Tab-separated table of C-alpha atoms and ligand atoms in Angstrom:
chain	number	residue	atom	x	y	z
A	57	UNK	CA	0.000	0.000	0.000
A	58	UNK	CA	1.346	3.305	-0.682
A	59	UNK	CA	2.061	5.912	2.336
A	60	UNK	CA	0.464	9.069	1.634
A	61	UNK	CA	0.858	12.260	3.034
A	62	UNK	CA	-1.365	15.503	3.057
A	63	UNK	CA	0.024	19.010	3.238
A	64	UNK	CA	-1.285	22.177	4.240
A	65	UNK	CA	0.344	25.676	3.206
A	66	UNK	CA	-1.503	28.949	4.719
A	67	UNK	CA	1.676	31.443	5.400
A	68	UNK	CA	0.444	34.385	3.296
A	69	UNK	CA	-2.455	34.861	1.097
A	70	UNK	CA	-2.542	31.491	-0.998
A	71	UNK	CA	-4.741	28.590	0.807
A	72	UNK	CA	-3.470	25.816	-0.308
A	73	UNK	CA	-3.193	21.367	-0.267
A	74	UNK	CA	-2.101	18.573	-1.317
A	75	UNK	CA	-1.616	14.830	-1.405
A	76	UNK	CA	2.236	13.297	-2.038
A	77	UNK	CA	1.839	9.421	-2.072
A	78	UNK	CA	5.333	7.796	-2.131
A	79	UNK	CA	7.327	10.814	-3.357
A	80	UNK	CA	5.140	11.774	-5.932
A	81	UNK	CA	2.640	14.948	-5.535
A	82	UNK	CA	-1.025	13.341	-6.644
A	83	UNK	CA	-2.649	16.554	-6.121
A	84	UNK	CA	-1.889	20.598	-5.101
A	85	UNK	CA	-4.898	22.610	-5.057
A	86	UNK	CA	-4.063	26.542	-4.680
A	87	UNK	CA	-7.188	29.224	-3.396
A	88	UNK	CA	-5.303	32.285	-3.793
A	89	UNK	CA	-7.316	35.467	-2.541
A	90	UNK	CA	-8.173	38.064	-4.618
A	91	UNK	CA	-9.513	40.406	-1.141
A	92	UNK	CA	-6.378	41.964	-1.194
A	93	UNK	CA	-6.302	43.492	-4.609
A	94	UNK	CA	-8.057	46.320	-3.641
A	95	UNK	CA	-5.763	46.929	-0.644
A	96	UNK	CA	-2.278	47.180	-2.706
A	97	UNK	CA	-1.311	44.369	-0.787
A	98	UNK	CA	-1.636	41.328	1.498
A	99	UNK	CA	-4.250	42.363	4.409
A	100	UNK	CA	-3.058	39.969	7.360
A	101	UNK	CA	-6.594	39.962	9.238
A	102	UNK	CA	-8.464	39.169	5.415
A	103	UNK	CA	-5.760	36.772	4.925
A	104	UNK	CA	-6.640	34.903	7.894
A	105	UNK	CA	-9.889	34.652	7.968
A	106	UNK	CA	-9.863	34.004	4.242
A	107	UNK	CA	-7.816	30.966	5.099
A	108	UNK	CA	-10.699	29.603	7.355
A	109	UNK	CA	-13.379	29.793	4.964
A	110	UNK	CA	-10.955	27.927	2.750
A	111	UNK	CA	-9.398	25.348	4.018
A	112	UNK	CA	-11.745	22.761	4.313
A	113	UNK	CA	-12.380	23.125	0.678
A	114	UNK	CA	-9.228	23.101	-0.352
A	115	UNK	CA	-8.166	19.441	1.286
A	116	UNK	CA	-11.693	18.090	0.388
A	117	UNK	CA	-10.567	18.749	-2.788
A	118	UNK	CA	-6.919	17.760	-2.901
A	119	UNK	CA	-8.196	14.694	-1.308
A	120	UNK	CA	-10.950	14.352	-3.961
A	121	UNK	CA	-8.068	15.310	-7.302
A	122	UNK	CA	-6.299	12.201	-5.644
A	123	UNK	CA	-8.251	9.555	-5.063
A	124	UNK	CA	-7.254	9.246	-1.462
A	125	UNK	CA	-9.518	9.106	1.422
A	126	UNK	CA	-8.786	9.971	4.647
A	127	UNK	CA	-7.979	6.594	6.115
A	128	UNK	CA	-5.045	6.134	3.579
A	129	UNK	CA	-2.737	9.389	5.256
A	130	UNK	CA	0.229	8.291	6.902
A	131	UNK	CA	0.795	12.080	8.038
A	132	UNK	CA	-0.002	15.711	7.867
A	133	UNK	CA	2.635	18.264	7.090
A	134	UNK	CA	2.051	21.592	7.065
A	135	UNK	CA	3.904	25.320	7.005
A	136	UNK	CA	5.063	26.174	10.576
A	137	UNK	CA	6.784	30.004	9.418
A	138	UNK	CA	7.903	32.142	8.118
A	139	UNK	CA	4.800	33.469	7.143
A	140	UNK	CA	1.799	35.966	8.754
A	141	UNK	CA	0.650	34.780	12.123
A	142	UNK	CA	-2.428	34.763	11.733
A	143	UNK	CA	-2.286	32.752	8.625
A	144	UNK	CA	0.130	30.602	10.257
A	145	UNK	CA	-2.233	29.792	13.053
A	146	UNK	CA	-5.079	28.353	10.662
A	147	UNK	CA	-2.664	26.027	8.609
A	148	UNK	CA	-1.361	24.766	11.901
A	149	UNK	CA	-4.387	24.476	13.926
A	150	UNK	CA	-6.406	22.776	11.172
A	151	UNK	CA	-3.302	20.258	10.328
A	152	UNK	CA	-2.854	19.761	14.268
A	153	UNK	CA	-6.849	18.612	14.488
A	154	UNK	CA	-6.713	16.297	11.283
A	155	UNK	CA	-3.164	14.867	12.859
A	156	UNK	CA	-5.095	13.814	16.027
A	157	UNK	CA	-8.019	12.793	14.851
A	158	UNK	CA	-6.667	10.574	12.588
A	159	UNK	CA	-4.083	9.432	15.290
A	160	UNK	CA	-0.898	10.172	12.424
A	161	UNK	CA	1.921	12.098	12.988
A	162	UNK	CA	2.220	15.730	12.454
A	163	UNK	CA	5.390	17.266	10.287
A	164	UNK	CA	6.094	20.575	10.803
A	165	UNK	CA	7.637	22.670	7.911
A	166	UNK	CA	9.949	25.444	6.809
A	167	UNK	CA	7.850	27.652	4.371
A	168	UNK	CA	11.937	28.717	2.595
A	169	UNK	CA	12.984	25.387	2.637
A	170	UNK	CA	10.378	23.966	1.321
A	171	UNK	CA	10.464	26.335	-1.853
A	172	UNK	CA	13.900	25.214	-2.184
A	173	UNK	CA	12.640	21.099	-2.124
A	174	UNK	CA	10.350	22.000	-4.743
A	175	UNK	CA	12.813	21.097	-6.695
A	176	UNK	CA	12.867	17.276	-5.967
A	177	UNK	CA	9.029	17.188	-6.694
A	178	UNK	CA	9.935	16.210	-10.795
A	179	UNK	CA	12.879	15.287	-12.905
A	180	UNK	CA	15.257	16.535	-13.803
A	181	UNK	CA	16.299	16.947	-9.789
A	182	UNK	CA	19.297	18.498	-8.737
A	183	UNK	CA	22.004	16.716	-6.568
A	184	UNK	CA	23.412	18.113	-3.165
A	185	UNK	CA	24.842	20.419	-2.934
A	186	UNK	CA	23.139	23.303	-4.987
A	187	UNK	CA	22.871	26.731	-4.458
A	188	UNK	CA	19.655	28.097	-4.700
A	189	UNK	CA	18.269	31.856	-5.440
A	190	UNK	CA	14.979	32.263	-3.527
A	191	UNK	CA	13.406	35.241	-4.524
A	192	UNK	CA	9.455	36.017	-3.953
A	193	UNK	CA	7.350	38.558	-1.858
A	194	UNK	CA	8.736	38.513	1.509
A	195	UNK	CA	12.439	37.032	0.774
A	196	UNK	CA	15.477	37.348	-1.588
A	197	UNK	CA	18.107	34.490	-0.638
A	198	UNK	CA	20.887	32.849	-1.887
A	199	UNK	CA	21.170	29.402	-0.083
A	200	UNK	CA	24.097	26.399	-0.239
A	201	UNK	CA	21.812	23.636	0.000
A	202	UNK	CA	23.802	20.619	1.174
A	203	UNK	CA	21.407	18.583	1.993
A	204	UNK	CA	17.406	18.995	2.686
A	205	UNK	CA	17.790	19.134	6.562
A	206	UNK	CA	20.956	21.325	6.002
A	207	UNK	CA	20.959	24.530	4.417
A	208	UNK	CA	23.131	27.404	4.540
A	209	UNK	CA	21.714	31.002	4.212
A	210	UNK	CA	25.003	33.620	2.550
A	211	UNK	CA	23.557	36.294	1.408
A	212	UNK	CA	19.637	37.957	1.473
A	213	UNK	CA	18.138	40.915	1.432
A	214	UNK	CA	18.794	43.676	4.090
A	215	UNK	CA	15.390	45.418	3.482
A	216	UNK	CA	12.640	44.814	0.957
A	217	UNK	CA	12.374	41.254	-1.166
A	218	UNK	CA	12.824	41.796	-4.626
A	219	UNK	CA	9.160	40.457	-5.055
A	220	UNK	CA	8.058	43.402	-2.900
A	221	UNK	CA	10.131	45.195	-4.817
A	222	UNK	CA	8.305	44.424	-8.325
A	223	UNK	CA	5.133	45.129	-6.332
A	224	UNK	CA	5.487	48.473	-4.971
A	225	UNK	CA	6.847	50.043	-8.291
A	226	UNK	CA	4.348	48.459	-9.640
A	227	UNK	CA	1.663	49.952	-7.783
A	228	UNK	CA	3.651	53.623	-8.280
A	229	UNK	CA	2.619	52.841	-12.160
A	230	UNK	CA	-1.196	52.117	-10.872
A	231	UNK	CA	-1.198	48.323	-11.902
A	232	UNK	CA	-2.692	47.512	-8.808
A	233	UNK	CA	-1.546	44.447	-6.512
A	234	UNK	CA	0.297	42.084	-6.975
A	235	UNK	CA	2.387	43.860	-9.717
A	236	UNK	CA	5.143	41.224	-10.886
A	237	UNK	CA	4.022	39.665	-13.536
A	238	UNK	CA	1.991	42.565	-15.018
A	239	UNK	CA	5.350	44.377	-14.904
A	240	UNK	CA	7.115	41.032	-16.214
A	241	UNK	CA	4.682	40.636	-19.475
A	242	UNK	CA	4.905	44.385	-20.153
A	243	UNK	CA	8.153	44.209	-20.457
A	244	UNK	CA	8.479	42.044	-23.254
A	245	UNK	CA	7.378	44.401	-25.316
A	246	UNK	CA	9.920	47.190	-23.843
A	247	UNK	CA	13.338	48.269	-24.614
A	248	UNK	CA	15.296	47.105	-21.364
A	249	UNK	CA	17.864	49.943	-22.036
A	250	UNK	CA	15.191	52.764	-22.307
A	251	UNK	CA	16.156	54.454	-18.947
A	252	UNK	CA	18.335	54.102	-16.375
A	253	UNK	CA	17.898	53.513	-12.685
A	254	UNK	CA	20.946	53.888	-10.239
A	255	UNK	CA	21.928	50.527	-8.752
A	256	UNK	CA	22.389	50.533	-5.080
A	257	UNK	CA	24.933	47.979	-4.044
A	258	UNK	CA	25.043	46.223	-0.511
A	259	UNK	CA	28.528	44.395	0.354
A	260	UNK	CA	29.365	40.956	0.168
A	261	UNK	CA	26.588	38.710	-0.908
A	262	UNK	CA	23.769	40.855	0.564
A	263	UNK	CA	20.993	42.425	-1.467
A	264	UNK	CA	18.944	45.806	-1.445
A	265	UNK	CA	16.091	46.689	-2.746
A	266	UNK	CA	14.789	49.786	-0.755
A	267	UNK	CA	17.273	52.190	-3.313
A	268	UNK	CA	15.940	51.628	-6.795
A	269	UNK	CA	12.511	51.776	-5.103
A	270	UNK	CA	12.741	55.228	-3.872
A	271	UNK	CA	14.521	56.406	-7.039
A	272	UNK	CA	12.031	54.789	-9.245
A	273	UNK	CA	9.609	56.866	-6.766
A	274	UNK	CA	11.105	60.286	-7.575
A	275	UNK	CA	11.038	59.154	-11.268
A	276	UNK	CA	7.846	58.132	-12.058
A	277	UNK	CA	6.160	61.701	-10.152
A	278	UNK	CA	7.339	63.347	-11.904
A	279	UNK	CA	5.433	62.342	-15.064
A	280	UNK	CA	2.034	63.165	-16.305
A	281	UNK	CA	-0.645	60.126	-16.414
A	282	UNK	CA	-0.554	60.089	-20.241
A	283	UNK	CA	3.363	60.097	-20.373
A	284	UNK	CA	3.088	56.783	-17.991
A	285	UNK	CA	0.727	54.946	-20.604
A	286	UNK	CA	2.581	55.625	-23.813
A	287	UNK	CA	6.327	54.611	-21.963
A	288	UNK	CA	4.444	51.800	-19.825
A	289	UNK	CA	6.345	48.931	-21.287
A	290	UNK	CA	10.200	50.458	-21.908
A	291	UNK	CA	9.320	51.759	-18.100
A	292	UNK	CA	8.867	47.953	-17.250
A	293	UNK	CA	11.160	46.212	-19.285
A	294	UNK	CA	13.886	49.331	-17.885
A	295	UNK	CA	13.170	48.397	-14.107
A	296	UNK	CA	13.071	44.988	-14.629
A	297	UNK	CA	16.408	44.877	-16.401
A	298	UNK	CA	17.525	46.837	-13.352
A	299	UNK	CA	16.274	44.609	-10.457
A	300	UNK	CA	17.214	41.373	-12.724
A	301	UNK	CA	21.065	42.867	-12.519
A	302	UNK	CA	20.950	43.366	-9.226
A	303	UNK	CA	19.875	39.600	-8.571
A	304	UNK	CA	22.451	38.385	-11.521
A	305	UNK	CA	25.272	40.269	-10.293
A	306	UNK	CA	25.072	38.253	-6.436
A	307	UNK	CA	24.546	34.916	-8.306
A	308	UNK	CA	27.206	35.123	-10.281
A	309	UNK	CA	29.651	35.906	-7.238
A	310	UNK	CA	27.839	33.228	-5.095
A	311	UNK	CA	28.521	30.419	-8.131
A	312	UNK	CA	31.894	32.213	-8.142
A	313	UNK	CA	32.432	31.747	-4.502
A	314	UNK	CA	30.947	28.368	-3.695
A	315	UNK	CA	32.588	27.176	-6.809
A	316	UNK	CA	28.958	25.156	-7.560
A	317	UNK	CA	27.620	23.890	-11.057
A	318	UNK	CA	24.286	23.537	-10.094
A	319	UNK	CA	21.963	26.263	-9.598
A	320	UNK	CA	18.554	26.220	-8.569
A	321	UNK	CA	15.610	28.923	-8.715
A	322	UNK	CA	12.396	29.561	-6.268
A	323	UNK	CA	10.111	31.493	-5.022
A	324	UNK	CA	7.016	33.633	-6.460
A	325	UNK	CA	9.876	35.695	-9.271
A	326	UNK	CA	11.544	32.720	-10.694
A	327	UNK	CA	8.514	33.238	-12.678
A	328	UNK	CA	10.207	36.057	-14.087
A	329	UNK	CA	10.946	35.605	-17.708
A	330	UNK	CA	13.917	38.439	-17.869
A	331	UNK	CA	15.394	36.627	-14.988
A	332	UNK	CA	15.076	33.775	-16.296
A	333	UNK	CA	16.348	34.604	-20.162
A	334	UNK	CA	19.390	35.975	-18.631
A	335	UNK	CA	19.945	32.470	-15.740
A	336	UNK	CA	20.122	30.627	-19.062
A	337	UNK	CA	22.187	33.054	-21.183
A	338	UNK	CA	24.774	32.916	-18.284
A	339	UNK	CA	23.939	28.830	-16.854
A	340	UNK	CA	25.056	28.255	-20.625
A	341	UNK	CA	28.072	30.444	-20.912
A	342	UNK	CA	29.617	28.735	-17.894
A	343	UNK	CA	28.931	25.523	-18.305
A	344	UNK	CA	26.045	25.605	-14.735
A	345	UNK	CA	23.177	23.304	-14.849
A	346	UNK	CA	19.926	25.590	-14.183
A	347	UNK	CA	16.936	24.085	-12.262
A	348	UNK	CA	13.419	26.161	-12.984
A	349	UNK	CA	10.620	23.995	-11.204
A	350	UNK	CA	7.345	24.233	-12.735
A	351	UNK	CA	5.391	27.283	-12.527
A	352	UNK	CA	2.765	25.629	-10.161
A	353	UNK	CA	5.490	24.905	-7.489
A	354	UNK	CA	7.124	28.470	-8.220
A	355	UNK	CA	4.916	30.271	-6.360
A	356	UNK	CA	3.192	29.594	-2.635
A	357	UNK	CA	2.378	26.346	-2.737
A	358	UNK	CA	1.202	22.950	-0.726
A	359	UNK	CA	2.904	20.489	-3.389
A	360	UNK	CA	6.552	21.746	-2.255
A	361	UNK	CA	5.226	20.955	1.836
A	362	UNK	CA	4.345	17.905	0.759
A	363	UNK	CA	8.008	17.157	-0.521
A	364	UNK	CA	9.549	19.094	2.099
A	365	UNK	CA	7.459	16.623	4.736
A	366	UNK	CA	8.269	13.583	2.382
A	367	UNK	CA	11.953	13.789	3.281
A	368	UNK	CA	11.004	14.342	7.045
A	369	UNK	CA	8.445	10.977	6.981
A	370	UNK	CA	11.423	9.099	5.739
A	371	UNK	CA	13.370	9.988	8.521
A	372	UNK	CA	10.742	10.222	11.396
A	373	UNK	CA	10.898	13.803	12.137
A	374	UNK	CA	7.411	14.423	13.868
A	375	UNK	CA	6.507	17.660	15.454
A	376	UNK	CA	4.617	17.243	18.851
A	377	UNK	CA	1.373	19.314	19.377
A	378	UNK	CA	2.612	21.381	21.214
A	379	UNK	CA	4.936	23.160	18.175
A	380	UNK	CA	4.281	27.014	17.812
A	381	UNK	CA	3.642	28.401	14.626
A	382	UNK	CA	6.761	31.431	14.144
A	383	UNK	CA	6.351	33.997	11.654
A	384	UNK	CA	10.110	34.657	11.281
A	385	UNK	CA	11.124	30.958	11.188
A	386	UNK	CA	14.856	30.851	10.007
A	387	UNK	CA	15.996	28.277	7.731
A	388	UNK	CA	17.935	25.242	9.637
A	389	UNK	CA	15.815	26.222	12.657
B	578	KG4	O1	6.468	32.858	-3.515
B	578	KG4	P1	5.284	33.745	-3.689
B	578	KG4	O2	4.073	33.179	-4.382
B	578	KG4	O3	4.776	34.277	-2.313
B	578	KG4	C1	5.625	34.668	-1.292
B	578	KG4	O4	6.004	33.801	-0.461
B	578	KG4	O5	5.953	35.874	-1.287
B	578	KG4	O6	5.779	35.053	-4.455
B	578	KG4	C2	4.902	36.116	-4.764
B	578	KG4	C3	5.719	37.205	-5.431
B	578	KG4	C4	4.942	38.512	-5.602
B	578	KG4	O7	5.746	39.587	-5.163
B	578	KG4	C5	4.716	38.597	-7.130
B	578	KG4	O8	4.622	39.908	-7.639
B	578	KG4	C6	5.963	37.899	-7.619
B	578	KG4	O9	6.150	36.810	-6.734
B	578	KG4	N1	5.838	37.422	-9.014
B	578	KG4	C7	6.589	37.906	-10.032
B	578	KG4	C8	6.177	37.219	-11.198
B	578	KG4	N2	5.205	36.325	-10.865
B	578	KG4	C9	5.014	36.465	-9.510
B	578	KG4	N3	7.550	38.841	-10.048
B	578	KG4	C10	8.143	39.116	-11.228
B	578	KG4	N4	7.803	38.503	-12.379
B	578	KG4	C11	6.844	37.562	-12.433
B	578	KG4	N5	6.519	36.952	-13.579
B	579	ZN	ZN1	6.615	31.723	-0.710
């Protein structure tokens, strides 16, 4: 019989399940709230209670996509942090009931790390070790991943994520929330070279954000509304260039440094098709083997818990009931 596993991710504003049977994701149903829209960003009291109108849903129906009934789980894994609270609390709560009512064992998970596993959810996976770029909403990393219960954080951001980043110039332009991949499919049609933002360099491996946002700030009001709609996608395709440097010019030291072959991409961005274009322009230049997942583990995500708790199962590494949710949750802790 196989052992099957259900996973529960609820950090932010994506409700989300689903059903790994062994090592191979069956299901990974996503709610993702559109409340926030109107807000120009993630409302952490709509968020949770958005999460507890969904939740049952959502496992009903990553249950149902599966064929598994609730008999056949082995063990619940969910998202312990980094995440909101509040949103935190529902995942963990609802995964702690279903763990003792069903008298399995509970895994508890690290929302970064398990962006990173995404990567061992399909072929091709990479080996250990890997270095991985994490980039979405709330973090910009670049992690040595040497094995999945031992990662190695050397450089992030020291202020905004570059996701937030994409968002709140975004929003500057008026395309509402979240901004990324409006921005991102703009800019295809833009000349990357149009204008030129300062870059605003942090030391060693670091990254900042919080610069190019306030410059593109004191750019954009200056212009008129009409100005803004007939430059909207060199505008785009010019900040994205920008923030894609920034990221490209850390990797490339980080690769230098670690002297690694392998890189790997996650979180929200990697949907990013300029960061992308250029990760392949330079993964072929130097010989690197580049690891995209597929879009529906790129971004927040129960499939990538369920992998992340699939190594854990395999090595018996239950949380008791008594585990808090923690909203800044380091990696390795
Ligand atoms: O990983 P994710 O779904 O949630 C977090 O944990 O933050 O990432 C969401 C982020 C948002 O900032 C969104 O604007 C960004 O990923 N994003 C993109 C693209 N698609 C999503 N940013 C740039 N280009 C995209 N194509
Ligand atoms: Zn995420």
């Amino acid at each position: 019989m196989a052992t099957c596993l259900l996973a529960i991710e609820t950090s932010c504003d994506d409700t989300s399940a689903a059903i790994l049977c062994n090592g191979k994701v069956l299901s990974n149903v996503v709610a993702s709230q559109l409340e926030h829209d109107s807000w120009g960003g993630v409302v952490p009291e709509l968020a949770a209670r958005a999460h507890l109108a969904n939740i049952e849903v959502v496992v009903r129906e990553a249950l149902k996509k599966a064929d598994i009934s609730l008999p056949e789980l082995s063990a619940i894994a969910y998202t312990r942090g980094p995440g909101l609270l509040g949103s935190l609390l529902i995942g963990s709560s609802f995964a702690k009931s279903m763990a003792l009512g069903l008298g399995v064992p509970l895994i508890a998970i690290n929302h970064m790390e398990a962006h990173i596993l995404a990567h061992f959810i399909d072929e091709p996976r990479p080996d250990f070790p890997f270095l991985c770029l994490t980039v979405s909403g709330g973090h910009t990393q670049l992690v040595v991943v040497n094995n999945y219960n031992n990662m190695e954080v050397i450089g992030e951001t020291l202020d905004d994520a570059v996701g937030e980043a994409f968002d709140k110039i975004g929003k500057m332009m008026g395309l509402g929330f979240p901004a990324g991949y409006k921005i991102d499919k703009l800019a295809q049609q833009g000349n990357p070279l149009a204008f030129a933002f300062p870059i605003y360099e942090v030391g060693d491996l670091n990254f900042s954000f919080s610069g190019i946002k306030t410059a593109f700030l004191y750019f954009i009001r200056e212009k008129s509304p009409v100005w803004i709609e007939t430059n909207l996608a060199d505008v785009c395709a010019s900040i994205q260039h920008t923030l894609v440097s920034l990221l490209m010019k850390k990797v490339l030291k980080a690769m230098d440094k670690t002297g690694l072959k392998q890189l790997a991409l996650a979180g929200g961005v990697s949907a990013n098709l300029g960061l992308r274009k250029r990760l392949e322009e330079e993964a072929q230049k130097r010989n690197w083997t580049l690891f995209v997942p597929d879009f529906q583990y790129c971004t927040d995500n129960a499939g990538m818990v369920a992998m992340a708790g699939w190594f854990k199962f395999q090595n018996k590494e239950f949380a008791g009931l008594e585990t808090a949710p923690n909203a800044r949750l380091k990696i390795g802790e």
